[in-house]
CSV table of C-alpha atoms in Angstrom, one decimal:
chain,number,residue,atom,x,y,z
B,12,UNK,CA,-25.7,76.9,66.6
B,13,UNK,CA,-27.3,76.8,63.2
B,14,UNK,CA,-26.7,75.1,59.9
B,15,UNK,CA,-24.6,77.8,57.9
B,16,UNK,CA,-26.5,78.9,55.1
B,17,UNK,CA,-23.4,80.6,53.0
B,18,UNK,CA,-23.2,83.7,50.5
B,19,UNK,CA,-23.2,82.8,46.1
B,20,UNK,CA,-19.5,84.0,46.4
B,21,UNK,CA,-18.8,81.2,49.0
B,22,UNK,CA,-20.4,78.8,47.6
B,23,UNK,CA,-18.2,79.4,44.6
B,24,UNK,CA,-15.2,79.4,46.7
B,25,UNK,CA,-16.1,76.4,48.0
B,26,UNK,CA,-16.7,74.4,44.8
B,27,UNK,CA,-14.8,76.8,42.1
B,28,UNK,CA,-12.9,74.1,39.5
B,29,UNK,CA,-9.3,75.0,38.8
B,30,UNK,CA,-7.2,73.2,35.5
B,31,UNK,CA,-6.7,69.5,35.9
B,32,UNK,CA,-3.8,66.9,36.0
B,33,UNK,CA,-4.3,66.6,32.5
B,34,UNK,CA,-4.4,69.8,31.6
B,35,UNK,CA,-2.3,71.5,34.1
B,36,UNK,CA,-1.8,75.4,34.0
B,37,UNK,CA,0.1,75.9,36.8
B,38,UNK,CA,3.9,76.6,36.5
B,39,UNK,CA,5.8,76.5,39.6
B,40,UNK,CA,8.5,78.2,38.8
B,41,UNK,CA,6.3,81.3,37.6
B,42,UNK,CA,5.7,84.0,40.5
B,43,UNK,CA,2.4,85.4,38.5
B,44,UNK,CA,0.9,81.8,38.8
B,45,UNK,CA,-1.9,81.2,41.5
B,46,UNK,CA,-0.8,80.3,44.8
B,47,UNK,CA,-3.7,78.4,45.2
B,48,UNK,CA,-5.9,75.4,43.9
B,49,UNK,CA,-9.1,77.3,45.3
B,50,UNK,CA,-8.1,80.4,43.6
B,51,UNK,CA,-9.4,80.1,39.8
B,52,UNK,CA,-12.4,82.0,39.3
B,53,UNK,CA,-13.2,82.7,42.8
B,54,UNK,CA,-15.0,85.8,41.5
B,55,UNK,CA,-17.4,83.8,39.4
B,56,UNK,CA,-20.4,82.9,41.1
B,57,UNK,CA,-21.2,79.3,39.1
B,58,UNK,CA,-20.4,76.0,40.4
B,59,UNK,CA,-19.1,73.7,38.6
B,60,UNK,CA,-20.5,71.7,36.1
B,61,UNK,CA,-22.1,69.1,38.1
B,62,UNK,CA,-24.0,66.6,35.9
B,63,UNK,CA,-25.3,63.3,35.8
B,64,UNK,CA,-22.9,60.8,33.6
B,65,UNK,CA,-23.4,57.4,32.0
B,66,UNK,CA,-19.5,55.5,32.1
B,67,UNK,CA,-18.4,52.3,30.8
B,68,UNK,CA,-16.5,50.2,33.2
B,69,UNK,CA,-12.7,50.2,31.7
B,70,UNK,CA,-11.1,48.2,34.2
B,71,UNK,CA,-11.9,47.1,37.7
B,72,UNK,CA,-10.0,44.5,39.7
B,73,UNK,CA,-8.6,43.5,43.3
B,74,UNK,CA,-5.7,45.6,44.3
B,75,UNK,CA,-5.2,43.3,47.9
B,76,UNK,CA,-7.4,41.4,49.8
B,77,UNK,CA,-9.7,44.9,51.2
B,78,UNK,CA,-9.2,47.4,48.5
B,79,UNK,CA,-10.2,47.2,44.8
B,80,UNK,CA,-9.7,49.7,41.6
B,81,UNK,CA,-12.6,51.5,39.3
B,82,UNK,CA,-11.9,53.0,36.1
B,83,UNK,CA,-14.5,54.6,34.6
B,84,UNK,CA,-15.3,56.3,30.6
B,85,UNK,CA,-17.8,59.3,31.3
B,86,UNK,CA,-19.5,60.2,28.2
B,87,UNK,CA,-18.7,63.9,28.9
B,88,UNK,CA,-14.0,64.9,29.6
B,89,UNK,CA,-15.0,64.9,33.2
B,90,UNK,CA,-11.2,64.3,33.7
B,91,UNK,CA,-10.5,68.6,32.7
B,92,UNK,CA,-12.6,69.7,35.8
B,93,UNK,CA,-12.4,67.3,38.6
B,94,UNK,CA,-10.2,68.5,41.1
B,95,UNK,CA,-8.0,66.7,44.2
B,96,UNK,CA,-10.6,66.6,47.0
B,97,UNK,CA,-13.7,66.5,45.2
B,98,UNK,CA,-16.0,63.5,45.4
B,99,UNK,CA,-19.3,61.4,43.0
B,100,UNK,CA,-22.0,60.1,44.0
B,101,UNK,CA,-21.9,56.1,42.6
B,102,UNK,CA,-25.6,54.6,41.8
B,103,UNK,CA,-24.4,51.4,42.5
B,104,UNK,CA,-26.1,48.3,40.5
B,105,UNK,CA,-29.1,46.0,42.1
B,106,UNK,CA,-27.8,42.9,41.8
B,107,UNK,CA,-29.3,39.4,42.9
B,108,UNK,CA,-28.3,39.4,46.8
B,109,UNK,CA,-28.2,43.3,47.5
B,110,UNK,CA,-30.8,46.4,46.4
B,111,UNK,CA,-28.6,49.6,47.2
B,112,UNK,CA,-31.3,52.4,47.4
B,113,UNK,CA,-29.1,55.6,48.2
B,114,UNK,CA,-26.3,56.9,45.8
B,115,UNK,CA,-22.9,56.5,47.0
B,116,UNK,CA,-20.3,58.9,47.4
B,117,UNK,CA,-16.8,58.4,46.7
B,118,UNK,CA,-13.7,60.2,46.9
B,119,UNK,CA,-11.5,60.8,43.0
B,120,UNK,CA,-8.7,58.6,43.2
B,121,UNK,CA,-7.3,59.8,39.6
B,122,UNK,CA,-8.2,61.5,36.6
B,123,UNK,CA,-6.9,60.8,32.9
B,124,UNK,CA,-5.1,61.0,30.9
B,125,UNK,CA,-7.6,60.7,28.6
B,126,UNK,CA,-10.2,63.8,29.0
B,127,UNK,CA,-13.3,61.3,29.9
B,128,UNK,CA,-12.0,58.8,32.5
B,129,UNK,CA,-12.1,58.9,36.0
B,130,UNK,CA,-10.6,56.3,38.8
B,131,UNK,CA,-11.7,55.5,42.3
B,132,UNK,CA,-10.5,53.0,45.0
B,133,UNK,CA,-12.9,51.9,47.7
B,134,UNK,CA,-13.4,49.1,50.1
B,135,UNK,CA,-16.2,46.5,50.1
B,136,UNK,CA,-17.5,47.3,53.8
B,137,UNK,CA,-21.5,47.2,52.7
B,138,UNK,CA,-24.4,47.0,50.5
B,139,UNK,CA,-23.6,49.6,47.5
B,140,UNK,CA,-19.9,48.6,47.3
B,141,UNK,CA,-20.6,45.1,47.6
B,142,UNK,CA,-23.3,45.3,44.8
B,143,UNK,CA,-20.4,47.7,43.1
B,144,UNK,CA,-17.7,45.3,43.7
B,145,UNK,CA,-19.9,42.9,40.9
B,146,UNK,CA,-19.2,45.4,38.4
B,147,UNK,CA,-17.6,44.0,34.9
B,148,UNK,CA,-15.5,45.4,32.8
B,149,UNK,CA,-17.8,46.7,30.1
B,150,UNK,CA,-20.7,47.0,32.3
B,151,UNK,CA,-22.7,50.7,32.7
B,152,UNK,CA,-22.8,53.1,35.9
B,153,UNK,CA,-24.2,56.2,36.7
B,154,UNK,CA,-22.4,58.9,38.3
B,155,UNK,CA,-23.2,62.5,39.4
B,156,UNK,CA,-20.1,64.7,39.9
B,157,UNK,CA,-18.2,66.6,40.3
B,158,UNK,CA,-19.0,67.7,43.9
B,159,UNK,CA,-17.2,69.5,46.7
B,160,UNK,CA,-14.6,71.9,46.9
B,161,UNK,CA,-10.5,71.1,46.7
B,162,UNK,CA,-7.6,71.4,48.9
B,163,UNK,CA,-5.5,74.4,49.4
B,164,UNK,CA,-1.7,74.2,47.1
B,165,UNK,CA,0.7,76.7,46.8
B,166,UNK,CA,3.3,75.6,43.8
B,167,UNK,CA,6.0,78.1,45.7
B,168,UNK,CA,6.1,75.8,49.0
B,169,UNK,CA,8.6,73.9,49.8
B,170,UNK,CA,7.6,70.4,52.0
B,171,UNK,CA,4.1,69.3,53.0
B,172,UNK,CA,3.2,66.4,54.7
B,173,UNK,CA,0.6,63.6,53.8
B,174,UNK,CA,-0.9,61.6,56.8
B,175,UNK,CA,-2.9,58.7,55.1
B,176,UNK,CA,-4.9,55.5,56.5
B,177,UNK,CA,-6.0,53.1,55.1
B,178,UNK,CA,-8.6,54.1,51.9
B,179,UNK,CA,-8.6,57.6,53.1
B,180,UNK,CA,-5.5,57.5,50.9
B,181,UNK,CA,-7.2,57.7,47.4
B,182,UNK,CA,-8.7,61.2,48.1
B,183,UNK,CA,-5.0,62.6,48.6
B,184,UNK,CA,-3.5,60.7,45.9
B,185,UNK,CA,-4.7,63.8,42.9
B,186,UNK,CA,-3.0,66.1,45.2
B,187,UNK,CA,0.1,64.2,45.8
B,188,UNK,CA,0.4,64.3,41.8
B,189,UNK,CA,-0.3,67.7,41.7
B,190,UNK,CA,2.3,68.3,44.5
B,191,UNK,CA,5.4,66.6,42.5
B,192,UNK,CA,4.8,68.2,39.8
B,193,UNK,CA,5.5,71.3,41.4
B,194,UNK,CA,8.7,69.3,42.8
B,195,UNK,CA,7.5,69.7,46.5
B,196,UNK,CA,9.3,67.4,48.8
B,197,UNK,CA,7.2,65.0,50.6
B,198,UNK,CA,6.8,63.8,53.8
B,199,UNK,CA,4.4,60.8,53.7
B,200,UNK,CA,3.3,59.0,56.8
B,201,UNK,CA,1.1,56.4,56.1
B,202,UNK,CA,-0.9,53.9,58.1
B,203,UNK,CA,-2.6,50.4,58.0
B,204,UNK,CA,-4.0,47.8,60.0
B,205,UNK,CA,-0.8,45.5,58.5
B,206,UNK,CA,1.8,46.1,56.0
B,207,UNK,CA,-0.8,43.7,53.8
B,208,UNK,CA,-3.1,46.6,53.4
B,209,UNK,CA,-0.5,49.3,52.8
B,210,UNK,CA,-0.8,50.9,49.2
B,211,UNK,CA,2.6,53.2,49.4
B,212,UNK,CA,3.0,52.6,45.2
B,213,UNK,CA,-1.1,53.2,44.8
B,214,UNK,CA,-0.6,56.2,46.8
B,215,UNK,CA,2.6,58.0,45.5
B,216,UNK,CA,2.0,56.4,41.7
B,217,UNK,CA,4.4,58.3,39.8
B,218,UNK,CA,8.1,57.9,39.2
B,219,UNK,CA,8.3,62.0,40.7
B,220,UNK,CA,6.4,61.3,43.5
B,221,UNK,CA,8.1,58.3,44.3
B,222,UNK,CA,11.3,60.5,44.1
B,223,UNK,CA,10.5,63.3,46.5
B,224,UNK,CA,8.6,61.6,49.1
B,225,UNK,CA,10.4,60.5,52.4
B,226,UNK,CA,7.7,57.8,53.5
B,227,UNK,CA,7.3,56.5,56.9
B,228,UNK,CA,4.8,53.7,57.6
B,229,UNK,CA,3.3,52.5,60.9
B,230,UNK,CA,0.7,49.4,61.7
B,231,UNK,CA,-1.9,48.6,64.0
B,232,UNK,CA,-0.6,45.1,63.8
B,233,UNK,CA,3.0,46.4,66.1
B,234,UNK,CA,1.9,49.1,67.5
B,235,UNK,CA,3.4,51.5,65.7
B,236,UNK,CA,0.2,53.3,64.8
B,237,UNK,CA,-1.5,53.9,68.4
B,238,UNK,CA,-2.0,57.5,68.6
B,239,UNK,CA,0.5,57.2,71.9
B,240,UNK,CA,3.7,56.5,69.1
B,241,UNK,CA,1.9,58.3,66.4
B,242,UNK,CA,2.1,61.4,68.2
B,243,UNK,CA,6.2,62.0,69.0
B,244,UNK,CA,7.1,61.1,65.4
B,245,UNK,CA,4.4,62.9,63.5
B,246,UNK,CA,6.2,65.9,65.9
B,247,UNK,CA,9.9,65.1,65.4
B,248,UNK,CA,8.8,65.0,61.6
B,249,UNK,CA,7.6,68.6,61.7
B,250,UNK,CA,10.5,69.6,64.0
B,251,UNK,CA,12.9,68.0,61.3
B,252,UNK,CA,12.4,70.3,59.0
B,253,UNK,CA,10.2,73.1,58.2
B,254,UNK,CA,6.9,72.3,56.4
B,255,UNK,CA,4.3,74.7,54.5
B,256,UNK,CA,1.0,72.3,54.8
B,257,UNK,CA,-0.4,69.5,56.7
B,258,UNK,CA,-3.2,67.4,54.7
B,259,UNK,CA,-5.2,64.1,56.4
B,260,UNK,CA,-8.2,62.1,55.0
B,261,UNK,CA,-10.9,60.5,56.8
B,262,UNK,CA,-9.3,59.1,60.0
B,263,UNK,CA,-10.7,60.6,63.3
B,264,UNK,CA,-8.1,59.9,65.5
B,265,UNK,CA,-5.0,61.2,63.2
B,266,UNK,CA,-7.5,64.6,62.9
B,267,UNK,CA,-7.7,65.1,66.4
B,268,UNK,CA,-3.9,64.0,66.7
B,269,UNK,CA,-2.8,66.5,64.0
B,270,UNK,CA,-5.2,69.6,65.7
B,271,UNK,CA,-2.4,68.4,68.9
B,272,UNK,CA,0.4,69.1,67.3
B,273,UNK,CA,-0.3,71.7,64.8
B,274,UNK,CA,-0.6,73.8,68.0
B,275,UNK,CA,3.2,74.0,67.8
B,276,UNK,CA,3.1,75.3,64.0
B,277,UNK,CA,0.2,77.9,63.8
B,278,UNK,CA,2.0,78.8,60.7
B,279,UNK,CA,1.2,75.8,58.6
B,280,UNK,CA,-1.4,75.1,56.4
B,281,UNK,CA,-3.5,72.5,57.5
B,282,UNK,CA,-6.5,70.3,56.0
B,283,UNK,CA,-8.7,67.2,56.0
B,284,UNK,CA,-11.0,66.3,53.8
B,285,UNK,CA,-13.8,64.9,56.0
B,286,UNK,CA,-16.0,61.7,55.2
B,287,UNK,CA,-19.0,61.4,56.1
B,288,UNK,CA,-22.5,59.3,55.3
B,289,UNK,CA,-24.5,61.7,52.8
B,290,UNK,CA,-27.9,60.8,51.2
B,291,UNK,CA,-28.4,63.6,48.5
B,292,UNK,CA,-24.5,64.9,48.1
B,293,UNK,CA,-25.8,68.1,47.1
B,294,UNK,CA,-26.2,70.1,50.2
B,295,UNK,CA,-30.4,69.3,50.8
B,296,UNK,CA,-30.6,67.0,53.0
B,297,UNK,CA,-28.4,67.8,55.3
B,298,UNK,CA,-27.6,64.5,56.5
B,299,UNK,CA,-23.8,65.2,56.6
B,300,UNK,CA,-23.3,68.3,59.2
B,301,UNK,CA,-20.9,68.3,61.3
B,302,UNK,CA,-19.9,71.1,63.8
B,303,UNK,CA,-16.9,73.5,63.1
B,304,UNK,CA,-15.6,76.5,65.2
B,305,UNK,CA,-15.1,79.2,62.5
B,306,UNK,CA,-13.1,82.1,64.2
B,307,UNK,CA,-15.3,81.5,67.8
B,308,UNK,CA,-18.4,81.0,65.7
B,309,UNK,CA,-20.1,77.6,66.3
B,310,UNK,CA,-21.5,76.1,62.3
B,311,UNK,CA,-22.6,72.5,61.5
B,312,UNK,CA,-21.6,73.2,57.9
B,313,UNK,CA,-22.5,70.7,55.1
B,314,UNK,CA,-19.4,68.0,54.2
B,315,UNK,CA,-21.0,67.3,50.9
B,316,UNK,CA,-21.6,71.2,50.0
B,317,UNK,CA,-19.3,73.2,52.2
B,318,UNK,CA,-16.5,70.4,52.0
B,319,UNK,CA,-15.2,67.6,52.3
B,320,UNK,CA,-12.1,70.1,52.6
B,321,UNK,CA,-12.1,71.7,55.8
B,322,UNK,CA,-8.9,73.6,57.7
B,323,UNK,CA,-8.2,70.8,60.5
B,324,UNK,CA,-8.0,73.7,63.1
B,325,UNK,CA,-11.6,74.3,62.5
B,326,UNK,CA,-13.2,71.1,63.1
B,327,UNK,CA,-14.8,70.3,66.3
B,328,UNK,CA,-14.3,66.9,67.9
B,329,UNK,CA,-16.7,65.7,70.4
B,330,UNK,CA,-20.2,67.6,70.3
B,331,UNK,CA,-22.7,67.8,73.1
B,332,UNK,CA,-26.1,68.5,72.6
B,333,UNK,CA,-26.8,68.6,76.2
């Protein structure tokens, strides 16, 4: 086992920037449109334009007692070319009690509409977000972005299901917009420590997403969300009714719960988009490999370069090094 080292044309597969929300070319109803958000200029060897940005603070508040909102003015319509899934790295201020050394990455919660601004949603849990979290409107940060590739959406399905905990929500969200605007029905399942940390309206947003999505929620606080009840419900869901994709964020347990019962459907589309602590973001250090099984061969591939969007049925659990 080896750390993949992959070809120019999957490296642009990986990374290859499709329209944005903002600027959306994709037409549902239109048989000749791609199928798929990886598929623009997937013959072009270039990545993305990943640059380093200076942004204005536009608003940043509180949105409950663990998660607060960023919105950000690039100086450079980042907005036309970040894409659901990808991630920035954040250098996050030095403040008076905290130094934070690394950059940070974090996942695109939302994009526009105007061409330059960019949203995220993260929770306080150390150094760099709690230096972050002292950010003013007004105030300056540094970005680099956009990095990573994006999920897979074909405007022609029909349902797809969103299992979402906790923060792991706001790297879905650009893909649940991009979803109802193809009028995809939606099965969300969402979970949280408490109903107090639930974000169902940060999550769905929009009055069209709000529409089409038949939400279920489930807490640590009853019980609800122990993989043991998880498991039958996130199965009678897909049993209900037929369902073209599958897409998780960030939770370990709901990935290895979903690779269970996506036995069942081999035919569906299914993907996570993994975190994972990086240093550079760029694919040098590898700091973020993690092992996947790729058709029977064993790769630690890159989260940062390779990713974060990986097919769940590829990722491998528990390694031993033994």
């Amino acid at each position: 086992m080896s750390v993949a080292t992959l070809a120019c044309t999957d490296l642009a597969r990986a990374v290859a920037p499709v329209p944005s929300d903002s600027h959306d070319s994709i037409d549902a109803t239109d048989p000749h449109d791609s199928h798929d958000l990886r598929d623009s200029h997937e013959a072009a060897c270039g990545a993305p334009k990943v640059a380093a940005h200076r942004c204005r603070v536009l608003g940043h508040h509180a949105v409950n007692a663990r998660y607060r909102y960023l919105r950000l003015q690039a100086d450079a319509p980042i907005a036309l070319t970040t894409q659901p899934g990808q991630f920035y790295q954040l250098k996050c201020p030095v403040t008076e009690h905290d130094a934070p050394f690394l950059l940070r990455p974090m996942s695109v919660y939302g994009t526009g509409p105007e061409p330059d601004t960019v949203e995220f949603l993260y929770n306080v849990t150390g150094v760099g977000t709690r230096a972050l979290a002292t950010l003013a409107q007004g105030a300056s940060l540094d970005i680099v972005g956009p990095l990573g590739n994006t999920f897979t959406l074909d405007p022609r399905w029909q349902r797809v299901m969103f299992v979402a905990r906790g923060v792991g929500l706001a790297t879905m969200a650009p893909l649940v917009q991009r979803a109802a605007k193809a009028r995809l029905k939606l099965t969300v399942v969402m979970s949280a420590r408490s109903a107090a940390d639930l974000m169902r309206d940060e999550f769905l947003r929009s009055p069209e997403a709000h529409a089409l999505a038949d939400v279920h929620c489930v807490f640590d606080s009853d019980g609800s969300s122990a993989v043991e009840a998880l498991t039958p419900r996130v199965r009678a869901l897909l049993d209900a009714a037929p369902h073209d994709a599958v897409y998780t964020c960030g939770s370990h347990r709901l990935l290895m719960l979903l690779q269970r019962v996506l036995q069942a459907h081999p035919h569906i589309t299914a993907e996570v988009a993994m975190e994972q602590r990086m240093a550079c973001g760029m694919g040098v250090c590898l700091s973020c490999v993690r092992l996947f099984d790729c058709n029977g061969d064993k790769q630690f591939l890159r989260v940062c370069r390779e990713g974060p969007v990986f097919p769940i049925r590829d990722v491998v659990g528990e390694v031993d090094f033994g």
